[in-house]
């Protein structure tokens, strides 16, 4: 829009002051263009036109009434829960990939959504009977309708038919990592629905059937000491992606070692997962040592997805502290955004968090080494167990100060960029899930206690050399 303005001269007519006739709206992008017809007092002209772009300040008023921190955490969980409850696929009960996915449901995101059901019951968003009924729908679909390959599920499924929806040309079969997130969620549900009645007993039996038929050892691809991510019924191992290094896949190896039917030996973990060149780090960033992973820690989902169920507090293996790893990863991410070396408008101690998310016209795994100026609320909020002060102040900033642009039907939208004045209209299951689950782990440890309370998970972690107070 064009803005009426008034102009005046000062400094012996050498400076032009331009003042809008009315206050400019907050957090809006404007430009001032001066063409070559502007002349100096002596009659000289500009050699070329000049355009100055600027963004107005953030409106610092609260967009919603201030409530207690505890009430705010409940509100965020309850609104986010609606993505997995109200927007779940009507036939399968599974989580849609995103809010525009139609019948496409996601295996991993559904695992996160299943983990949200005990939260919803404990926080009185739904009743236990409602949660049980939804779980029965989900488990029945996974058992009887959904397509599997050697017990593993594909990345995407059709929520009506259970048929594979290819994630890419060669990714049209099993996805072992997505399957591991789904199994993690199912095991949490199995532990939660622990009543002696027929309904909950049958649910647990049905979940055990799903868990036990995953052929983790088959994904060693002919007995190699590493697990492979994908297998296709048409192109076999063409994706050729071994699961190794430090990333979001720790739970895949823990579940493989935990399997009572198709388990792996510790050597597969040692030579496979830990055998990648990108596993160990050992450097310090912003004063925080980082035991594992890439330069500056990588995207925050590395410390979220597996740790929705795995409690890193006090967890160690071969001298590595996973409590240090997850906490310092978040602190490095926070301090990078606070330092803002690329001068991205809006980054601050209140506005931080780089992880995989939607970006303008695409999607990327944002990190300090892949910073495109886009903040994802899930990055800071899902880090609450690691950086409670830094994460809570970010959550408050997103809700109170940017809430008119970020807060919507299913909680916070996926991502935003203040430098581009772009706000996503999307919600993604893999980003909404960690918000509700990690807030709950911060508040009560519920999902950590459920998952690590599984006898086979404890046995599997111990077999790989993990130690923790809960093992």
PDB file of C-alpha atoms in Angstrom, residues 8 12 35 100 115 268 312 354:
ATOM      1  CA  UNK A   8      10.791  18.586   5.385  1.00  0.00           C
ATOM      2  CA  UNK A  12      20.920  23.714   5.672  1.00  0.00           C
ATOM      3  CA  UNK A  35      14.054   8.664  -7.987  1.00  0.00           C
ATOM      4  CA  UNK A 100      -3.419 -30.365   3.871  1.00  0.00           C
ATOM      5  CA  UNK A 115       2.035 -40.748  22.734  1.00  0.00           C
ATOM      6  CA  UNK A 268      25.356 -54.000  15.121  1.00  0.00           C
ATOM      7  CA  UNK A 312      18.281 -38.690  28.667  1.00  0.00           C
ATOM      8  CA  UNK A 354      16.184 -24.095  14.344  1.00  0.00           C
TER       9      UNK A 354
END
